[in-house]
C-alpha cells in the first residue's frame, strides 16, 4: 500500500509540475525512481496516463479522470495524517489558491507567506488570474472572488464587506477640483479597467442610485496599471475599498464623493462542493477573514 501511495503522490506532482525531472527534484528522489513509479502506475491502471514527448508532457483523458480521484483520496489521507500525527489541527500538504491579480498580490499573497512561515509542513501554490477559474478542472482548493459568485454548487464563506469607491490623487484634485455631486464627474478624467462599462453606477445617501459618465482617457486590462495611473494623478478611478485602504491611510489617494459608492461587492472564499474543507484550507480562510476585517466599506 505504501508503494501504491508513493506512485499516486508522484503522479500528482508530475501533473502539477508538468515535468518528471521537476517532480523528482521536489520529491527528493532520482529521475529513474519517478519514471518507474509512473510506469508501474500506468501498468496497474492498464492505460497511458501521461503523454510524453521530448519537449512536453500532458495528461491523457484517462490521466485527467484519475487525477480527480487521486486528489480526493490523497486529500483525505493527508487530513487523517494531520489528526494522527499532530493530535491537533495543524495545516499540512499542498494548498492551491486562486485569486484576482491585484487583490491577490496585495492581500492573499502576504497571508499565504505568513502561513508557510508558521507551519513547516504546509506548501502553497497561488494562481493570480482575473478570470473566473474552474476549481475542479484546475484543482484549486480555495478561490477568492469579489462579488456574489454565480455558481451555486460551491461552498461559500463571506470574508469581508466591500464596496467600490471613487478615488484620485490629491495632486489631480488640486488641479481639476473636487467634485461635490455626481454631476460634477462629467468634467473629469476617468481611469477604466478591463471591459468596465462606460458608466459607473453609484449608490448615494438613502440608497438612491445614480449613473455617472467620465471621460475614459486611460484604459488598461491591468488593475495595477490603472492603480498606478491614479497614484500618478491621471484621473479618477472606481476600485475596491479593500485595495485602497493603505493608499487612503497614507494620503496617497483621496476619496471622491465620500457619500457615494458602488453596490456591495463582498469578498468570498469558494470551495468545490463535495471536497470538504481540509485543515489547511480552513486555516487559510480564517486568516483571510482576519486580514480583511475592518478594511472594507
Short mmCIF file of the C-alpha atoms (twelve columns), coordinates in Angstrom:
data_MODEL
# 
_entry.id   MODEL 
# 
loop_
_atom_site.group_PDB 
_atom_site.id 
_atom_site.type_symbol 
_atom_site.label_atom_id 
_atom_site.label_alt_id 
_atom_site.label_comp_id 
_atom_site.label_asym_id 
_atom_site.label_seq_id 
_atom_site.Cartn_x 
_atom_site.Cartn_y 
_atom_site.Cartn_z 
_atom_site.pdbx_PDB_model_num 
ATOM 1   C CA . UNK A 1   0.000   0.000  0.000   1 
ATOM 2   C CA . UNK A 2   2.842   2.398  0.820   1 
ATOM 3   C CA . UNK A 3   4.317   1.811  -2.618  1 
ATOM 4   C CA . UNK A 4   0.893   2.457  -4.145  1 
ATOM 5   C CA . UNK A 5   0.581   5.769  -2.305  1 
ATOM 6   C CA . UNK A 6   4.032   6.824  -3.450  1 
ATOM 7   C CA . UNK A 7   3.003   6.156  -7.033  1 
ATOM 8   C CA . UNK A 8   -0.148  8.258  -6.604  1 
ATOM 9   C CA . UNK A 9   1.702   11.082 -4.904  1 
ATOM 10  C CA . UNK A 10  4.354   11.020 -7.607  1 
ATOM 11  C CA . UNK A 11  1.684   11.082 -10.311 1 
ATOM 12  C CA . UNK A 12  0.063   14.116 -8.688  1 
ATOM 13  C CA . UNK A 13  3.353   16.013 -8.510  1 
ATOM 14  C CA . UNK A 14  4.186   15.197 -12.148 1 
ATOM 15  C CA . UNK A 15  0.772   16.543 -13.175 1 
ATOM 16  C CA . UNK A 16  1.170   19.675 -11.059 1 
ATOM 17  C CA . UNK A 17  4.724   20.485 -12.179 1 
ATOM 18  C CA . UNK A 18  4.458   19.302 -15.779 1 
ATOM 19  C CA . UNK A 19  7.816   17.551 -15.615 1 
ATOM 20  C CA . UNK A 20  9.240   14.261 -14.356 1 
ATOM 21  C CA . UNK A 21  12.524  15.984 -13.577 1 
ATOM 22  C CA . UNK A 22  10.841  18.704 -11.528 1 
ATOM 23  C CA . UNK A 23  8.782   16.103 -9.671  1 
ATOM 24  C CA . UNK A 24  11.927  14.113 -8.872  1 
ATOM 25  C CA . UNK A 25  13.660  17.236 -7.578  1 
ATOM 26  C CA . UNK A 26  10.713  18.198 -5.372  1 
ATOM 27  C CA . UNK A 27  10.230  14.674 -4.025  1 
ATOM 28  C CA . UNK A 28  13.934  14.278 -3.334  1 
ATOM 29  C CA . UNK A 29  14.354  11.097 -5.408  1 
ATOM 30  C CA . UNK A 30  16.089  10.212 -8.635  1 
ATOM 31  C CA . UNK A 31  14.508  10.661 -12.059 1 
ATOM 32  C CA . UNK A 32  14.634  6.910  -12.579 1 
ATOM 33  C CA . UNK A 33  12.524  6.386  -9.442  1 
ATOM 34  C CA . UNK A 34  9.871   8.814  -10.653 1 
ATOM 35  C CA . UNK A 35  9.809   7.213  -14.098 1 
ATOM 36  C CA . UNK A 36  9.484   3.741  -12.595 1 
ATOM 37  C CA . UNK A 37  6.626   4.794  -10.308 1 
ATOM 38  C CA . UNK A 38  4.743   6.285  -13.242 1 
ATOM 39  C CA . UNK A 39  5.327   3.209  -15.396 1 
ATOM 40  C CA . UNK A 40  4.134   0.924  -12.607 1 
ATOM 41  C CA . UNK A 41  1.011   3.027  -12.051 1 
ATOM 42  C CA . UNK A 42  0.201   3.011  -15.765 1 
ATOM 43  C CA . UNK A 43  0.685   -0.747 -15.866 1 
ATOM 44  C CA . UNK A 44  -1.696  -1.259 -12.957 1 
ATOM 45  C CA . UNK A 45  -4.206  1.189  -14.486 1 
ATOM 46  C CA . UNK A 46  -3.982  -0.618 -17.813 1 
ATOM 47  C CA . UNK A 47  -3.679  2.609  -19.803 1 
ATOM 48  C CA . UNK A 48  -1.344  5.502  -20.533 1 
ATOM 49  C CA . UNK A 49  -1.895  8.348  -18.086 1 
ATOM 50  C CA . UNK A 50  0.648   10.863 -19.345 1 
ATOM 51  C CA . UNK A 51  1.572   11.623 -22.930 1 
ATOM 52  C CA . UNK A 52  5.283   12.372 -23.130 1 
ATOM 53  C CA . UNK A 53  7.388   13.871 -25.911 1 
ATOM 54  C CA . UNK A 54  10.942  15.175 -25.871 1 
ATOM 55  C CA . UNK A 55  9.647   18.698 -25.232 1 
ATOM 56  C CA . UNK A 56  6.297   18.454 -23.459 1 
ATOM 57  C CA . UNK A 57  4.165   16.439 -21.075 1 
ATOM 58  C CA . UNK A 58  0.375   16.344 -20.831 1 
ATOM 59  C CA . UNK A 59  -2.259  14.219 -19.144 1 
ATOM 60  C CA . UNK A 60  -4.355  11.909 -21.272 1 
ATOM 61  C CA . UNK A 61  -8.136  11.880 -20.787 1 
ATOM 62  C CA . UNK A 62  -7.694  8.824  -18.572 1 
ATOM 63  C CA . UNK A 63  -4.979  10.627 -16.630 1 
ATOM 64  C CA . UNK A 64  -7.225  13.653 -16.066 1 
ATOM 65  C CA . UNK A 65  -10.029 11.444 -14.791 1 
ATOM 66  C CA . UNK A 66  -7.692  9.550  -12.452 1 
ATOM 67  C CA . UNK A 67  -6.153  12.779 -11.146 1 
ATOM 68  C CA . UNK A 68  -9.529  13.980 -9.834  1 
ATOM 69  C CA . UNK A 69  -9.880  10.767 -7.823  1 
ATOM 70  C CA . UNK A 70  -6.238  10.850 -6.701  1 
ATOM 71  C CA . UNK A 71  -6.658  14.401 -5.391  1 
ATOM 72  C CA . UNK A 72  -9.690  13.413 -3.351  1 
ATOM 73  C CA . UNK A 73  -8.052  10.267 -1.966  1 
ATOM 74  C CA . UNK A 74  -4.755  11.922 -1.035  1 
ATOM 75  C CA . UNK A 75  -6.520  14.930 0.482   1 
ATOM 76  C CA . UNK A 76  -8.467  12.552 2.729   1 
ATOM 77  C CA . UNK A 77  -5.325  10.614 3.657   1 
ATOM 78  C CA . UNK A 78  -3.397  13.810 4.415   1 
ATOM 79  C CA . UNK A 79  -6.236  15.072 6.604   1 
ATOM 80  C CA . UNK A 80  -6.162  11.782 8.527   1 
ATOM 81  C CA . UNK A 81  -2.375  12.058 8.880   1 
ATOM 82  C CA . UNK A 82  -2.794  15.541 10.341  1 
ATOM 83  C CA . UNK A 83  -5.061  14.228 13.074  1 
ATOM 84  C CA . UNK A 84  -2.976  11.127 13.816  1 
ATOM 85  C CA . UNK A 85  0.473   12.678 13.765  1 
ATOM 86  C CA . UNK A 86  -0.190  16.025 15.407  1 
ATOM 87  C CA . UNK A 87  -3.192  15.279 17.605  1 
ATOM 88  C CA . UNK A 88  -4.453  18.769 16.797  1 
ATOM 89  C CA . UNK A 89  -5.497  20.857 13.830  1 
ATOM 90  C CA . UNK A 90  -2.247  21.762 12.100  1 
ATOM 91  C CA . UNK A 91  -2.209  22.544 8.353   1 
ATOM 92  C CA . UNK A 92  -0.067  20.345 6.132   1 
ATOM 93  C CA . UNK A 93  0.207   19.367 2.481   1 
ATOM 94  C CA . UNK A 94  -0.207  21.478 -0.644  1 
ATOM 95  C CA . UNK A 95  -2.761  24.311 -0.568  1 
ATOM 96  C CA . UNK A 96  -3.810  25.545 -4.018  1 
ATOM 97  C CA . UNK A 97  -5.333  29.036 -4.026  1 
ATOM 98  C CA . UNK A 98  -6.724  31.177 -6.846  1 
ATOM 99  C CA . UNK A 99  -7.331  34.937 -6.576  1 
ATOM 100 C CA . UNK A 100 -7.693  38.078 -8.726  1 
ATOM 101 C CA . UNK A 101 -4.329  39.570 -9.698  1 
ATOM 102 C CA . UNK A 102 -4.314  42.911 -7.871  1 
ATOM 103 C CA . UNK A 103 -6.286  41.755 -4.837  1 
ATOM 104 C CA . UNK A 104 -4.256  38.565 -4.624  1 
ATOM 105 C CA . UNK A 105 -0.944  40.402 -4.698  1 
ATOM 106 C CA . UNK A 106 -1.988  42.927 -2.045  1 
ATOM 107 C CA . UNK A 107 -3.902  40.697 0.355   1 
ATOM 108 C CA . UNK A 108 -3.747  36.964 -0.407  1 
ATOM 109 C CA . UNK A 109 -0.028  36.531 -1.061  1 
ATOM 110 C CA . UNK A 110 1.067   38.120 2.258   1 
ATOM 111 C CA . UNK A 111 -1.335  35.899 4.229   1 
ATOM 112 C CA . UNK A 112 -0.055  32.770 2.494   1 
ATOM 113 C CA . UNK A 113 3.545   33.814 3.083   1 
ATOM 114 C CA . UNK A 114 2.910   34.166 6.799   1 
ATOM 115 C CA . UNK A 115 1.120   30.813 6.990   1 
ATOM 116 C CA . UNK A 116 4.004   28.975 5.322   1 
ATOM 117 C CA . UNK A 117 6.439   30.633 7.731   1 
ATOM 118 C CA . UNK A 118 4.303   29.479 10.682  1 
ATOM 119 C CA . UNK A 119 3.602   25.930 9.502   1 
ATOM 120 C CA . UNK A 120 6.607   23.918 8.355   1 
ATOM 121 C CA . UNK A 121 4.523   21.171 6.711   1 
ATOM 122 C CA . UNK A 122 2.379   23.500 4.615   1 
ATOM 123 C CA . UNK A 123 3.146   24.236 0.945   1 
ATOM 124 C CA . UNK A 124 1.322   26.768 -1.238  1 
ATOM 125 C CA . UNK A 125 0.579   27.154 -4.951  1 
ATOM 126 C CA . UNK A 126 -1.008  30.580 -5.658  1 
ATOM 127 C CA . UNK A 127 -2.592  31.349 -9.046  1 
ATOM 128 C CA . UNK A 128 -3.315  35.026 -9.756  1 
ATOM 129 C CA . UNK A 129 -5.799  35.482 -12.590 1 
ATOM 130 C CA . UNK A 130 -8.688  37.898 -13.096 1 
ATOM 131 C CA . UNK A 131 -10.766 35.333 -14.958 1 
ATOM 132 C CA . UNK A 132 -13.175 33.025 -13.127 1 
ATOM 133 C CA . UNK A 133 -11.202 29.840 -12.517 1 
ATOM 134 C CA . UNK A 134 -12.651 26.326 -12.655 1 
ATOM 135 C CA . UNK A 135 -11.953 24.990 -9.165  1 
ATOM 136 C CA . UNK A 136 -12.347 21.329 -10.083 1 
ATOM 137 C CA . UNK A 137 -10.762 21.434 -13.527 1 
ATOM 138 C CA . UNK A 138 -7.790  23.477 -12.330 1 
ATOM 139 C CA . UNK A 139 -7.543  21.681 -8.982  1 
ATOM 140 C CA . UNK A 140 -7.929  24.828 -6.876  1 
ATOM 141 C CA . UNK A 141 -8.643  24.240 -3.183  1 
ATOM 142 C CA . UNK A 142 -9.843  27.756 -2.375  1 
ATOM 143 C CA . UNK A 143 -10.743 30.558 -4.780  1 
ATOM 144 C CA . UNK A 144 -11.068 34.149 -3.591  1 
ATOM 145 C CA . UNK A 145 -13.646 36.175 -5.508  1 
ATOM 146 C CA . UNK A 146 -15.003 39.701 -5.253  1 
ATOM 147 C CA . UNK A 147 -18.749 39.995 -5.717  1 
ATOM 148 C CA . UNK A 148 -21.505 37.389 -5.420  1 
ATOM 149 C CA . UNK A 149 -20.454 34.065 -7.043  1 
ATOM 150 C CA . UNK A 150 -22.750 32.740 -9.752  1 
ATOM 151 C CA . UNK A 151 -22.064 29.035 -9.185  1 
ATOM 152 C CA . UNK A 152 -24.468 27.754 -6.523  1 
ATOM 153 C CA . UNK A 153 -22.670 24.376 -6.315  1 
ATOM 154 C CA . UNK A 154 -19.745 25.955 -4.461  1 
ATOM 155 C CA . UNK A 155 -19.342 26.095 -0.714  1 
ATOM 156 C CA . UNK A 156 -19.078 29.811 0.077   1 
ATOM 157 C CA . UNK A 157 -17.808 31.798 3.040   1 
ATOM 158 C CA . UNK A 158 -18.249 35.554 3.131   1 
ATOM 159 C CA . UNK A 159 -14.886 37.020 4.178   1 
ATOM 160 C CA . UNK A 160 -15.484 40.766 4.198   1 
ATOM 161 C CA . UNK A 161 -17.869 43.522 3.293   1 
ATOM 162 C CA . UNK A 162 -16.687 45.647 0.421   1 
ATOM 163 C CA . UNK A 163 -17.719 48.391 -1.980  1 
ATOM 164 C CA . UNK A 164 -16.018 50.075 -4.883  1 
ATOM 165 C CA . UNK A 165 -15.324 53.715 -4.169  1 
ATOM 166 C CA . UNK A 166 -14.133 56.732 -6.170  1 
ATOM 167 C CA . UNK A 167 -10.578 57.935 -5.538  1 
ATOM 168 C CA . UNK A 168 -7.972  60.183 -7.095  1 
ATOM 169 C CA . UNK A 169 -4.611  61.577 -6.096  1 
ATOM 170 C CA . UNK A 170 -4.573  64.868 -4.161  1 
ATOM 171 C CA . UNK A 171 -2.482  66.384 -6.979  1 
ATOM 172 C CA . UNK A 172 -5.147  65.559 -9.574  1 
ATOM 173 C CA . UNK A 173 -7.916  67.009 -7.421  1 
ATOM 174 C CA . UNK A 174 -5.859  70.130 -6.715  1 
ATOM 175 C CA . UNK A 175 -5.553  70.709 -10.478 1 
ATOM 176 C CA . UNK A 176 -9.077  69.776 -11.551 1 
ATOM 177 C CA . UNK A 177 -11.178 70.492 -8.486  1 
ATOM 178 C CA . UNK A 178 -13.055 68.250 -6.069  1 
ATOM 179 C CA . UNK A 179 -16.489 67.102 -7.274  1 
ATOM 180 C CA . UNK A 180 -19.290 67.995 -4.884  1 
ATOM 181 C CA . UNK A 181 -22.031 65.950 -6.580  1 
ATOM 182 C CA . UNK A 182 -22.222 63.100 -9.145  1 
ATOM 183 C CA . UNK A 183 -22.979 65.524 -11.996 1 
ATOM 184 C CA . UNK A 184 -19.566 67.170 -11.495 1 
ATOM 185 C CA . UNK A 185 -17.851 63.929 -12.539 1 
ATOM 186 C CA . UNK A 186 -18.718 64.551 -16.202 1 
ATOM 187 C CA . UNK A 187 -15.944 67.146 -16.354 1 
ATOM 188 C CA . UNK A 188 -13.286 64.758 -15.016 1 
ATOM 189 C CA . UNK A 189 -10.942 62.153 -16.481 1 
ATOM 190 C CA . UNK A 190 -11.788 58.559 -15.613 1 
ATOM 191 C CA . UNK A 191 -9.476  55.569 -15.385 1 
ATOM 192 C CA . UNK A 192 -11.008 52.384 -16.764 1 
ATOM 193 C CA . UNK A 193 -10.117 48.748 -16.080 1 
ATOM 194 C CA . UNK A 194 -10.776 45.850 -18.458 1 
ATOM 195 C CA . UNK A 195 -14.219 45.720 -20.032 1 
ATOM 196 C CA . UNK A 196 -15.763 48.003 -17.422 1 
ATOM 197 C CA . UNK A 197 -18.923 49.780 -18.621 1 
ATOM 198 C CA . UNK A 198 -18.665 53.350 -19.865 1 
ATOM 199 C CA . UNK A 199 -20.886 54.482 -16.987 1 
ATOM 200 C CA . UNK A 200 -20.443 53.880 -13.267 1 
ATOM 201 C CA . UNK A 201 -23.469 53.223 -11.075 1 
ATOM 202 C CA . UNK A 202 -23.155 54.793 -7.643  1 
ATOM 203 C CA . UNK A 203 -25.364 54.433 -4.600  1 
ATOM 204 C CA . UNK A 204 -25.755 57.635 -2.622  1 
ATOM 205 C CA . UNK A 205 -27.460 58.624 0.615   1 
ATOM 206 C CA . UNK A 206 -30.812 56.913 1.239   1 
ATOM 207 C CA . UNK A 207 -29.916 54.248 -1.339  1 
ATOM 208 C CA . UNK A 208 -30.510 56.472 -4.358  1 
ATOM 209 C CA . UNK A 209 -28.688 55.145 -7.460  1 
ATOM 210 C CA . UNK A 210 -27.026 57.435 -9.979  1 
ATOM 211 C CA . UNK A 211 -25.295 56.586 -13.263 1 
ATOM 212 C CA . UNK A 212 -22.257 58.765 -13.972 1 
ATOM 213 C CA . UNK A 213 -20.051 59.024 -17.036 1 
ATOM 214 C CA . UNK A 214 -16.477 60.292 -17.077 1 
ATOM 215 C CA . UNK A 215 -14.073 60.840 -19.948 1 
ATOM 216 C CA . UNK A 216 -12.285 57.471 -20.009 1 
ATOM 217 C CA . UNK A 217 -8.991  58.659 -21.449 1 
ATOM 218 C CA . UNK A 218 -6.912  55.852 -19.954 1 
ATOM 219 C CA . UNK A 219 -7.923  52.178 -20.029 1 
ATOM 220 C CA . UNK A 220 -5.957  49.028 -19.290 1 
ATOM 221 C CA . UNK A 221 -6.594  45.321 -18.804 1 
ATOM 222 C CA . UNK A 222 -4.317  45.530 -15.746 1 
ATOM 223 C CA . UNK A 223 -5.824  46.731 -12.494 1 
ATOM 224 C CA . UNK A 224 -2.325  47.508 -11.223 1 
ATOM 225 C CA . UNK A 225 -1.656  49.790 -14.204 1 
ATOM 226 C CA . UNK A 226 -4.890  51.697 -13.538 1 
ATOM 227 C CA . UNK A 227 -3.956  51.975 -9.857  1 
ATOM 228 C CA . UNK A 228 -0.549  53.392 -10.798 1 
ATOM 229 C CA . UNK A 229 -2.190  55.959 -13.094 1 
ATOM 230 C CA . UNK A 230 -4.382  57.109 -10.222 1 
ATOM 231 C CA . UNK A 231 -1.369  57.476 -7.925  1 
ATOM 232 C CA . UNK A 232 0.406   59.486 -10.646 1 
ATOM 233 C CA . UNK A 233 -2.517  61.926 -10.953 1 
ATOM 234 C CA . UNK A 234 -4.028  60.547 -14.162 1 
ATOM 235 C CA . UNK A 235 -7.670  60.770 -13.102 1 
ATOM 236 C CA . UNK A 236 -10.429 59.271 -11.002 1 
ATOM 237 C CA . UNK A 237 -10.864 55.522 -10.616 1 
ATOM 238 C CA . UNK A 238 -13.554 53.290 -9.117  1 
ATOM 239 C CA . UNK A 239 -11.960 50.456 -7.185  1 
ATOM 240 C CA . UNK A 240 -12.458 48.054 -4.297  1 
ATOM 241 C CA . UNK A 241 -12.143 49.823 -0.942  1 
ATOM 242 C CA . UNK A 242 -10.108 46.859 0.302   1 
ATOM 243 C CA . UNK A 243 -7.426  47.554 -2.299  1 
ATOM 244 C CA . UNK A 244 -7.317  51.239 -1.395  1 
ATOM 245 C CA . UNK A 245 -7.075  51.146 2.398   1 
ATOM 246 C CA . UNK A 246 -3.287  51.602 2.558   1 
ATOM 247 C CA . UNK A 247 -3.176  54.419 0.000   1 
ATOM 248 C CA . UNK A 248 -6.030  56.281 1.688   1 
ATOM 249 C CA . UNK A 249 -4.383  55.958 5.109   1 
ATOM 250 C CA . UNK A 250 -1.097  57.307 3.694   1 
ATOM 251 C CA . UNK A 251 -2.872  60.159 1.833   1 
ATOM 252 C CA . UNK A 252 -1.523  58.927 -1.495  1 
ATOM 253 C CA . UNK A 253 -5.127  58.806 -2.690  1 
ATOM 254 C CA . UNK A 254 -8.167  60.790 -1.607  1 
ATOM 255 C CA . UNK A 255 -11.751 59.638 -1.638  1 
ATOM 256 C CA . UNK A 256 -14.027 61.427 -4.106  1 
ATOM 257 C CA . UNK A 257 -17.704 61.930 -3.181  1 
ATOM 258 C CA . UNK A 258 -17.388 60.085 0.158   1 
ATOM 259 C CA . UNK A 259 -21.161 59.686 0.434   1 
ATOM 260 C CA . UNK A 260 -21.282 57.616 -2.776  1 
ATOM 261 C CA . UNK A 261 -20.037 54.094 -3.588  1 
ATOM 262 C CA . UNK A 262 -20.957 51.107 -5.709  1 
ATOM 263 C CA . UNK A 263 -23.468 48.497 -4.629  1 
ATOM 264 C CA . UNK A 264 -21.961 45.958 -2.175  1 
ATOM 265 C CA . UNK A 265 -19.359 43.605 -3.672  1 
ATOM 266 C CA . UNK A 266 -18.366 41.333 -0.749  1 
ATOM 267 C CA . UNK A 267 -15.304 39.094 -0.844  1 
ATOM 268 C CA . UNK A 268 -15.960 35.341 -0.775  1 
ATOM 269 C CA . UNK A 269 -13.883 32.215 -0.358  1 
ATOM 270 C CA . UNK A 270 -15.145 29.369 -2.563  1 
ATOM 271 C CA . UNK A 271 -14.534 25.652 -2.167  1 
ATOM 272 C CA . UNK A 272 -15.769 22.994 -4.587  1 
ATOM 273 C CA . UNK A 273 -18.792 21.231 -3.134  1 
ATOM 274 C CA . UNK A 274 -18.072 17.677 -2.003  1 
ATOM 275 C CA . UNK A 275 -14.389 18.216 -1.258  1 
ATOM 276 C CA . UNK A 276 -14.945 19.199 2.332   1 
ATOM 277 C CA . UNK A 277 -12.544 21.672 3.895   1 
ATOM 278 C CA . UNK A 278 -9.107  20.301 4.817   1 
ATOM 279 C CA . UNK A 279 -7.417  21.911 7.794   1 
ATOM 280 C CA . UNK A 280 -5.013  23.798 5.533   1 
ATOM 281 C CA . UNK A 281 -7.932  25.393 3.664   1 
ATOM 282 C CA . UNK A 282 -9.811  26.267 6.855   1 
ATOM 283 C CA . UNK A 283 -6.725  27.858 8.428   1 
ATOM 284 C CA . UNK A 284 -6.169  29.937 5.287   1 
ATOM 285 C CA . UNK A 285 -9.803  31.072 5.062   1 
ATOM 286 C CA . UNK A 286 -9.782  32.055 8.748   1 
ATOM 287 C CA . UNK A 287 -6.557  34.004 8.230   1 
ATOM 288 C CA . UNK A 288 -8.002  35.815 5.194   1 
ATOM 289 C CA . UNK A 289 -11.104 36.828 7.153   1 
ATOM 290 C CA . UNK A 290 -8.907  38.230 9.932   1 
ATOM 291 C CA . UNK A 291 -6.719  40.070 7.382   1 
ATOM 292 C CA . UNK A 292 -9.683  41.774 5.728   1 
ATOM 293 C CA . UNK A 293 -11.619 42.552 8.895   1 
ATOM 294 C CA . UNK A 294 -12.287 46.287 9.088   1 
ATOM 295 C CA . UNK A 295 -10.698 47.196 5.733   1 
ATOM 296 C CA . UNK A 296 -13.918 47.362 3.690   1 
ATOM 297 C CA . UNK A 297 -16.668 49.973 3.490   1 
# 
